[in-house]
Every structure is written in structure tokens, then in C-alpha cells.
Amino acid sequence: MKHTFQMNLDWTGGRNDVGTLEAERLKTQISIPPEMDGPGIGTNPDEMLLGAAATCYIITLAAMLGRSELPHRGITIDAEGMVDVTNGVFTYEMIRYTTRINVPTDATDRDITLVERIAKKAKDGCMISRALAGNVTFELDTTVIRVD
């Protein structure tokens, strides 16, 4: 089975102008971010790549925890993307996830070890991570916390 996703983009003008992006469930303006001397209106490719990777990771992580019958009480991720600019060449180098997974208070030490293993597996196994493999480095810092 194959899935097709479509997006329409429109751009009129030069480097520091603003375009639009529209997909079935997403509509936004796009421009170059202010960090790269752009107008910073709407989103940009750097944020969108980070968003694609991070949403793929969190959904994959939740699905894998569910399949493993390891209950959680919420997952939060702070995602950070690093772009290098050398001699005018932009390279997306690294994505770092700081992940917090809340588990029930009755989770065993073995459960926590398994949750940590699954977090790493989800990072490496999600579709976007696999697509970027060899081009972008991924780092993961996972904290598992017992909560009521």
C-alpha cells in the first residue's frame, strides 16, 4: 500500500518575500527565518523539517509503547534542530530530542528500562529519521518519571 500526500506552494518575488503553503490539513505562510536574514513570517523549511521529524518520533514512540502494552501518562519532547552555514552553504546537521515520558507510579524498574529502550528504537525507526539517516545526526536524552 502506498500513500500520496500533496501540497501546493506559491511564491511571488525574491529571497525576502513571503509565500504560502497549503496542504489538506495545513495552511500557512512561508519565508526565510530571521536567523538567516529573512523576514521570519510564517514557518520555514528548517522548522518544518524539525516538526516532521519530531511529530514522526512522538507518534512512533506512542505507538510502540502501546504495542508493548507499556502504559504512559504523557510524553513531552523538546526538539532542537542545528543548521550549519559555512561559506554560504546551509546544512541541516543535527536534531536533538529531550524526551520526558511519564509512567504510572507502579511501573517497575524493568518497565522503565524497556520504555527507555523503546524511546531509542522509536527515534531510529520512525520514517523521517530513516529518510534523513546519513545526512542528519540524531541525539536523544530521555527521562522517564513515575507520576500519579
Coordinates of N, CA, C and O in Angstrom, one line a residue:
M1 N 0.8 -1.2 0.0 CA 0.0 0.0 0.0 C 0.9 1.2 0.0 O 1.9 1.3 0.7
K2 N 0.5 2.2 -0.8 CA 1.3 3.4 -0.9 C 0.3 4.6 -0.6 O -0.9 4.5 -0.8
H3 N 0.9 5.6 0.0 CA 0.1 6.8 0.4 C 0.7 8.0 -0.3 O 1.9 8.1 -0.4
T4 N -0.1 8.9 -0.8 CA 0.3 10.1 -1.5 C -0.1 11.3 -0.7 O -1.3 11.4 -0.3
F5 N 0.8 12.2 -0.5 CA 0.4 13.5 0.1 C 0.7 14.6 -0.8 O 1.7 14.5 -1.6
Q6 N -0.1 15.6 -0.8 CA 0.0 16.7 -1.8 C 0.1 18.0 -1.0 O -0.5 18.2 0.1
M7 N 0.8 19.0 -1.6 CA 0.9 20.3 -1.1 C 1.0 21.3 -2.2 O 1.7 20.9 -3.3
N8 N 0.4 22.4 -2.1 CA 0.5 23.5 -3.1 C 1.3 24.6 -2.5 O 0.9 25.1 -1.3
L9 N 2.2 25.2 -3.2 CA 3.0 26.3 -2.7 C 3.0 27.4 -3.7 O 2.9 27.2 -4.9
D10 N 3.0 28.6 -3.2 CA 3.0 29.8 -4.1 C 4.0 30.8 -3.6 O 4.1 31.1 -2.4
W11 N 4.9 31.3 -4.5 CA 5.9 32.3 -4.1 C 6.0 33.3 -5.2 O 6.2 33.0 -6.4
T12 N 5.8 34.6 -4.9 CA 6.0 35.6 -5.9 C 7.0 36.6 -5.3 O 6.8 37.1 -4.2
G13 N 8.0 36.8 -6.0 CA 9.0 37.8 -5.5 C 10.4 37.1 -5.3 O 10.7 36.1 -5.9
G14 N 11.2 37.8 -4.5 CA 12.6 37.4 -4.4 C 12.8 36.7 -3.0 O 11.9 36.3 -2.3
R15 N 14.1 36.6 -2.7 CA 14.5 35.9 -1.5 C 13.8 36.3 -0.2 O 13.4 35.5 0.6
N16 N 13.6 37.6 0.0 CA 13.0 38.0 1.3 C 11.5 38.4 1.2 O 11.0 39.1 2.0
D17 N 10.8 37.7 0.3 CA 9.4 37.9 0.2 C 8.7 36.7 1.0 O 9.4 35.9 1.6
V18 N 7.4 36.6 0.9 CA 6.7 35.7 1.6 C 5.8 34.8 0.7 O 5.2 35.4 -0.2
G19 N 5.8 33.5 0.9 CA 4.9 32.7 0.1 C 3.9 32.0 0.9 O 3.7 32.3 2.1
T20 N 3.1 31.1 0.3 CA 2.1 30.4 1.0 C 2.3 28.9 0.7 O 2.8 28.5 -0.3
L21 N 1.8 28.1 1.7 CA 1.9 26.7 1.6 C 0.5 26.2 2.1 O 0.0 26.7 3.1
E22 N -0.1 25.3 1.3 CA -1.4 24.7 1.6 C -1.4 23.2 1.3 O -1.1 22.8 0.2
A23 N -1.8 22.5 2.4 CA -2.0 21.0 2.2 C -3.4 20.8 2.8 O -4.1 21.7 3.2
E24 N -3.8 19.5 2.8 CA -5.1 19.2 3.2 C -5.4 19.7 4.7 O -6.5 20.2 4.9
R25 N -4.4 19.5 5.6 CA -4.7 19.9 7.0 C -3.7 21.0 7.5 O -3.5 21.1 8.7
L26 N -3.1 21.7 6.5 CA -2.1 22.7 6.9 C -2.1 23.9 5.9 O -2.1 23.6 4.7
K27 N -2.2 25.1 6.5 CA -2.2 26.2 5.6 C -1.4 27.3 6.4 O -1.7 27.6 7.5
T28 N -0.3 27.8 5.8 CA 0.5 28.8 6.5 C 1.3 29.6 5.5 O 1.4 29.2 4.3
Q29 N 1.8 30.7 5.9 CA 2.8 31.5 5.1 C 4.2 30.9 5.4 O 4.4 30.2 6.4
I30 N 5.0 31.1 4.4 CA 6.4 30.6 4.5 C 7.4 31.8 4.1 O 7.1 32.6 3.2
S31 N 8.5 31.8 4.8 CA 9.6 32.7 4.4 C 10.9 32.2 5.0 O 10.9 31.3 5.8
I32 N 11.9 32.9 4.7 CA 13.2 32.6 5.3 C 13.2 33.1 6.8 O 12.7 34.2 7.0
P33 N 13.7 32.3 7.7 CA 13.7 32.7 9.1 C 14.6 33.9 9.4 O 15.6 34.2 8.6
P34 N 14.3 34.7 10.4 CA 15.2 35.9 10.7 C 16.6 35.5 11.0 O 17.5 36.3 10.8
E35 N 16.8 34.3 11.6 CA 18.2 33.8 11.9 C 19.1 33.8 10.6 O 20.3 33.8 10.7
M36 N 18.4 33.6 9.5 CA 19.1 33.6 8.2 C 18.8 34.8 7.3 O 18.8 34.8 6.1
D37 N 18.6 35.9 8.1 CA 18.4 37.2 7.5 C 17.1 37.3 6.6 O 17.1 38.0 5.5
G38 N 16.1 36.6 6.9 CA 14.8 36.7 6.2 C 13.8 37.4 7.0 O 14.0 37.8 8.2
P39 N 12.6 37.5 6.5 CA 11.5 38.3 7.2 C 10.9 37.5 8.4 O 10.3 38.1 9.2
G40 N 11.0 36.2 8.4 CA 10.5 35.4 9.6 C 9.0 35.4 9.6 O 8.5 35.4 10.7
I41 N 8.3 35.4 8.5 CA 6.9 35.4 8.5 C 6.4 33.9 8.2 O 6.9 33.3 7.3
G42 N 5.5 33.5 9.1 CA 5.1 32.1 8.9 C 6.1 31.1 9.3 O 6.9 31.4 10.2
T43 N 6.1 30.0 8.7 CA 7.1 28.9 9.0 C 8.2 28.9 7.9 O 8.2 29.7 7.0
N44 N 9.1 28.0 8.1 CA 10.2 27.9 7.1 C 10.7 26.4 7.0 O 10.2 25.6 7.8
P45 N 11.5 26.1 6.0 CA 11.9 24.7 5.8 C 12.6 24.1 7.1 O 12.4 22.9 7.3
D46 N 13.3 24.9 7.8 CA 14.1 24.3 8.9 C 13.1 23.9 10.0 O 13.2 22.8 10.6
E47 N 12.1 24.8 10.3 CA 11.1 24.4 11.3 C 10.2 23.2 10.8 O 9.9 22.3 11.6
M48 N 9.9 23.2 9.6 CA 9.1 22.1 9.0 C 9.8 20.8 9.1 O 9.2 19.8 9.4
L49 N 11.1 20.8 8.8 CA 11.8 19.5 8.8 C 11.9 19.1 10.3 O 11.7 17.9 10.6
L50 N 12.2 20.0 11.2 CA 12.2 19.6 12.6 C 10.8 19.1 13.1 O 10.7 18.1 13.8
G51 N 9.8 19.8 12.7 CA 8.4 19.4 13.0 C 8.1 18.0 12.5 O 7.5 17.2 13.1
A52 N 8.5 17.8 11.2 CA 8.2 16.5 10.6 C 8.9 15.4 11.4 O 8.3 14.3 11.7
A53 N 10.2 15.6 11.7 CA 11.0 14.6 12.5 C 10.4 14.4 13.9 O 10.2 13.2 14.3
A54 N 10.1 15.5 14.6 CA 9.6 15.3 15.9 C 8.2 14.7 16.0 O 8.0 13.9 16.9
T55 N 7.3 15.1 15.1 CA 6.0 14.5 15.2 C 6.1 13.0 14.8 O 5.4 12.2 15.4
C56 N 6.9 12.7 13.8 CA 7.1 11.3 13.5 C 7.6 10.5 14.7 O 7.1 9.4 15.0
Y57 N 8.6 11.1 15.4 CA 9.1 10.4 16.6 C 8.1 10.2 17.7 O 8.0 9.1 18.2
I58 N 7.3 11.3 18.0 CA 6.4 11.1 19.2 C 5.3 10.2 18.8 O 4.9 9.4 19.7
I59 N 4.8 10.2 17.6 CA 3.7 9.3 17.2 C 4.3 7.8 17.2 O 3.6 6.9 17.7
T60 N 5.5 7.6 16.6 CA 6.1 6.3 16.6 C 6.3 5.8 18.0 O 6.0 4.6 18.4
L61 N 6.8 6.7 18.9 CA 7.0 6.3 20.3 C 5.8 5.9 21.0 O 5.7 4.8 21.6
A62 N 4.7 6.7 20.8 CA 3.4 6.3 21.5 C 2.9 5.0 20.9 O 2.4 4.2 21.7
A63 N 3.0 4.8 19.6 CA 2.5 3.5 19.0 C 3.3 2.3 19.5 O 2.8 1.3 19.9
M64 N 4.7 2.5 19.6 CA 5.5 1.4 20.1 C 5.2 1.1 21.6 O 5.2 -0.1 22.0
L65 N 5.0 2.1 22.4 CA 4.7 1.9 23.8 C 3.4 1.1 23.9 O 3.2 0.2 24.7
G66 N 2.4 1.5 23.1 CA 1.1 0.9 23.1 C 1.2 -0.6 22.7 O 0.6 -1.5 23.3
R67 N 1.9 -0.9 21.6 CA 2.1 -2.3 21.2 C 2.8 -3.1 22.2 O 2.6 -4.3 22.3
S68 N 3.7 -2.5 23.0 CA 4.4 -3.2 24.1 C 3.6 -3.3 25.4 O 4.1 -3.8 26.3
E69 N 2.4 -2.7 25.3 CA 1.5 -2.7 26.5 C 2.1 -2.0 27.7 O 2.0 -2.5 28.8
L70 N 2.9 -1.0 27.4 CA 3.6 -0.2 28.5 C 2.8 1.1 28.6 O 2.9 2.0 27.7
P71 N 2.0 1.2 29.6 CA 1.2 2.5 29.7 C 2.0 3.7 30.0 O 3.1 3.6 30.7
H72 N 1.6 4.8 29.5 CA 2.3 6.0 29.9 C 1.3 7.1 30.2 O 0.1 6.9 29.9
R73 N 1.7 8.1 30.9 CA 0.8 9.2 31.3 C 1.2 10.5 30.6 O 1.0 11.6 31.2
G74 N 1.7 10.4 29.5 CA 2.1 11.6 28.7 C 3.5 11.5 28.3 O 4.4 11.1 29.0
I75 N 3.7 12.1 27.1 CA 5.1 12.2 26.5 C 5.2 13.7 26.1 O 4.4 14.2 25.5
T76 N 6.3 14.3 26.5 CA 6.7 15.6 26.0 C 8.1 15.6 25.4 O 8.9 14.8 25.9
I77 N 8.2 16.3 24.3 CA 9.5 16.4 23.6 C 9.9 17.8 23.4 O 9.0 18.6 22.9
D78 N 11.1 18.2 23.7 CA 11.6 19.5 23.3 C 12.6 19.1 22.2 O 13.5 18.3 22.4
A79 N 12.3 19.6 21.0 CA 13.1 19.3 19.8 C 13.9 20.5 19.4 O 13.4 21.6 19.4
E80 N 15.2 20.2 19.0 CA 16.1 21.3 18.6 C 16.8 20.9 17.3 O 17.3 19.8 17.2
G81 N 16.8 21.7 16.3 CA 17.5 21.5 15.1 C 18.7 22.4 14.9 O 18.6 23.6 15.2
M82 N 19.8 21.8 14.5 CA 21.0 22.6 14.3 C 21.3 22.7 12.8 O 21.5 21.7 12.1
V83 N 21.4 23.9 12.3 CA 21.8 24.2 10.9 C 23.1 24.9 10.9 O 23.3 25.9 11.5
D84 N 24.1 24.4 10.1 CA 25.4 25.0 9.9 C 25.4 25.8 8.6 O 24.8 25.4 7.6
V85 N 26.0 27.0 8.7 CA 26.2 27.8 7.5 C 27.7 28.0 7.4 O 28.3 28.7 8.2
T86 N 28.3 27.4 6.4 CA 29.7 27.6 6.1 C 29.8 27.9 4.6 O 29.3 27.2 3.7
N87 N 30.5 29.1 4.4 CA 30.7 29.5 3.0 C 29.4 29.6 2.2 O 29.4 29.3 1.0
G88 N 28.4 30.1 2.9 CA 27.1 30.3 2.2 C 26.3 29.0 1.9 O 25.3 29.0 1.3
V89 N 26.8 27.8 2.4 CA 26.1 26.6 2.2 C 25.4 26.2 3.5 O 26.0 26.1 4.6
F90 N 24.1 26.0 3.4 CA 23.3 25.6 4.6 C 23.2 24.1 4.7 O 22.8 23.5 3.7
T91 N 23.5 23.6 5.9 CA 23.5 22.1 6.1 C 22.7 21.8 7.4 O 23.1 22.3 8.5
Y92 N 21.7 21.1 7.3 CA 20.9 20.6 8.5 C 21.7 19.5 9.1 O 21.8 18.4 8.5
E93 N 22.4 19.8 10.2 CA 23.4 18.8 10.8 C 22.8 17.9 11.8 O 23.1 16.7 11.8
M94 N 22.0 18.4 12.7 CA 21.6 17.6 13.9 C 20.2 17.9 14.4 O 19.8 19.1 14.3
I95 N 19.5 16.9 14.9 CA 18.3 17.1 15.6 C 18.5 16.4 17.0 O 18.9 15.3 17.1
R96 N 18.1 17.2 18.0 CA 18.2 16.7 19.4 C 16.8 16.7 20.0 O 16.1 17.6 20.0
Y97 N 16.5 15.5 20.6 CA 15.2 15.4 21.3 C 15.5 15.3 22.8 O 16.3 14.4 23.2
T98 N 14.9 16.1 23.6 CA 14.9 15.9 25.0 C 13.5 15.4 25.4 O 12.5 16.2 25.2
T99 N 13.4 14.2 25.7 CA 12.1 13.5 25.8 C 11.8 13.2 27.3 O 12.7 12.7 28.0
R100 N 10.6 13.4 27.7 CA 10.1 13.1 29.0 C 8.9 12.2 28.9 O 7.9 12.6 28.2
I101 N 9.0 11.0 29.5 CA 7.9 10.1 29.4 C 7.4 9.8 30.8 O 8.2 9.4 31.7
N102 N 6.2 10.1 31.1 CA 5.6 9.9 32.4 C 4.9 8.5 32.4 O 4.2 8.2 31.5
V103 N 5.3 7.7 33.4 CA 4.7 6.4 33.5 C 4.0 6.3 34.9 O 4.2 7.1 35.8
P104 N 3.1 5.3 35.0 CA 2.4 5.2 36.3 C 3.3 4.9 37.5 O 4.4 4.3 37.3
T105 N 2.9 5.2 38.7 CA 3.8 5.0 39.8 C 4.1 3.6 40.1 O 5.2 3.3 40.7
D106 N 3.3 2.7 39.6 CA 3.6 1.2 39.8 C 4.5 0.6 38.8 O 4.7 -0.6 38.7
A107 N 5.0 1.4 37.9 CA 5.9 0.9 36.8 C 7.2 0.4 37.5 O 7.7 1.0 38.4
T108 N 7.6 -0.8 37.1 CA 8.8 -1.4 37.7 C 10.1 -0.8 37.0 O 10.0 -0.2 36.0
D109 N 11.2 -1.1 37.7 CA 12.5 -0.7 37.1 C 12.7 -1.3 35.7 O 13.2 -0.7 34.8
R110 N 12.2 -2.5 35.5 CA 12.3 -3.2 34.2 C 11.4 -2.5 33.2 O 11.8 -2.3 32.1
D111 N 10.2 -2.1 33.6 CA 9.4 -1.3 32.7 C 10.1 0.0 32.2 O 10.0 0.3 31.1
I112 N 10.7 0.7 33.2 CA 11.4 1.9 32.8 C 12.5 1.7 31.9 O 12.7 2.4 30.9
T113 N 13.3 0.6 32.1 CA 14.4 0.3 31.2 C 13.8 0.0 29.8 O 14.4 0.4 28.8
L114 N 12.7 -0.7 29.8 CA 12.1 -1.0 28.5 C 11.6 0.2 27.8 O 11.7 0.4 26.6
V115 N 11.0 1.1 28.5 CA 10.5 2.4 28.0 C 11.7 3.2 27.4 O 11.6 3.7 26.3
E116 N 12.8 3.2 28.1 CA 14.0 3.9 27.6 C 14.5 3.3 26.3 O 14.9 4.0 25.3
R117 N 14.5 1.9 26.2 CA 14.9 1.2 25.0 C 14.0 1.5 23.8 O 14.4 1.7 22.7
I118 N 12.7 1.6 24.1 CA 11.7 1.8 23.1 C 11.8 3.3 22.6 O 11.7 3.5 21.4
A119 N 12.2 4.2 23.5 CA 12.4 5.6 23.0 C 13.5 5.7 22.0 O 13.4 6.4 21.0
K120 N 14.6 4.9 22.2 CA 15.7 4.9 21.3 C 15.3 4.3 20.0 O 15.6 4.8 18.9
K121 N 14.6 3.2 20.1 CA 14.1 2.4 18.9 C 13.2 3.3 18.1 O 13.3 3.3 16.8
A122 N 12.3 4.0 18.7 CA 11.4 4.9 18.0 C 12.1 6.0 17.3 O 11.8 6.4 16.1
K123 N 13.1 6.6 17.9 CA 13.9 7.6 17.3 C 14.6 7.1 16.0 O 14.6 7.8 15.0
D124 N 15.2 5.9 16.1 CA 15.9 5.4 15.0 C 15.0 4.8 13.9 O 15.3 4.7 12.7
G125 N 13.7 4.4 14.3 CA 12.9 3.7 13.4 C 11.8 4.5 12.7 O 11.1 4.0 11.8
C126 N 11.6 5.7 13.2 CA 10.5 6.5 12.5 C 10.9 6.8 11.1 O 12.0 6.9 10.7
M127 N 9.8 6.9 10.3 CA 10.0 7.1 8.8 C 10.9 8.3 8.5 O 11.8 8.2 7.6
I128 N 10.7 9.4 9.1 CA 11.5 10.6 8.8 C 13.0 10.4 9.2 O 13.9 10.8 8.5
S129 N 13.2 9.8 10.4 CA 14.6 9.5 10.8 C 15.3 8.7 9.8 O 16.4 8.9 9.5
R130 N 14.6 7.7 9.3 CA 15.2 6.8 8.3 C 15.5 7.5 7.0 O 16.5 7.3 6.4
A131 N 14.6 8.4 6.7 CA 14.8 9.2 5.4 C 16.0 10.1 5.5 O 16.6 10.4 4.5
L132 N 16.3 10.6 6.7 CA 17.4 11.6 6.9 C 18.7 10.9 7.3 O 19.7 11.5 7.4
A133 N 18.6 9.6 7.6 CA 19.8 8.8 8.0 C 21.0 9.0 7.1 O 20.8 9.0 5.9
G134 N 22.1 9.3 7.7 CA 23.3 9.5 6.9 C 23.6 11.0 6.6 O 24.7 11.4 6.2
N135 N 22.5 11.8 6.7 CA 22.6 13.2 6.4 C 22.5 14.1 7.7 O 23.1 15.2 7.8
V136 N 21.6 13.7 8.6 CA 21.4 14.4 9.8 C 21.6 13.5 11.0 O 21.2 12.3 11.0
T137 N 22.3 14.0 12.0 CA 22.6 13.2 13.2 C 21.5 13.4 14.2 O 20.9 14.5 14.3
F138 N 21.1 12.4 14.9 CA 20.0 12.5 15.9 C 20.6 12.2 17.3 O 21.4 11.3 17.4
E139 N 20.2 13.1 18.2 CA 20.6 12.8 19.6 C 19.4 12.7 20.5 O 18.3 13.4 20.2
L140 N 19.4 11.9 21.5 CA 18.3 11.6 22.4 C 18.6 11.7 23.8 O 19.6 11.0 24.2
D141 N 17.9 12.4 24.6 CA 18.1 12.5 26.0 C 16.7 12.2 26.6 O 15.8 13.0 26.5
T142 N 16.5 11.0 27.2 CA 15.2 10.5 27.7 C 15.2 10.5 29.2 O 16.1 9.9 29.8
T143 N 14.1 11.0 29.8 CA 13.9 10.9 31.2 C 12.5 10.2 31.4 O 11.5 10.7 30.8
V144 N 12.5 9.2 32.2 CA 11.3 8.5 32.5 C 10.9 8.8 33.9 O 11.8 8.6 34.8
I145 N 9.7 9.3 34.2 CA 9.3 9.7 35.5 C 8.1 9.0 35.9 O 7.1 9.0 35.2
R146 N 8.0 8.5 37.2 CA 6.8 7.9 37.7 C 5.9 9.0 38.2 O 6.4 9.9 39.0
V147 N 4.7 9.0 37.8 CA 3.7 10.0 38.2 C 2.4 9.4 38.6 O 2.1 8.2 38.2
D148 N 1.6 10.0 39.5 CA 0.3 9.5 39.8 C -0.7 9.7 38.7 O -0.7 10.5 37.9

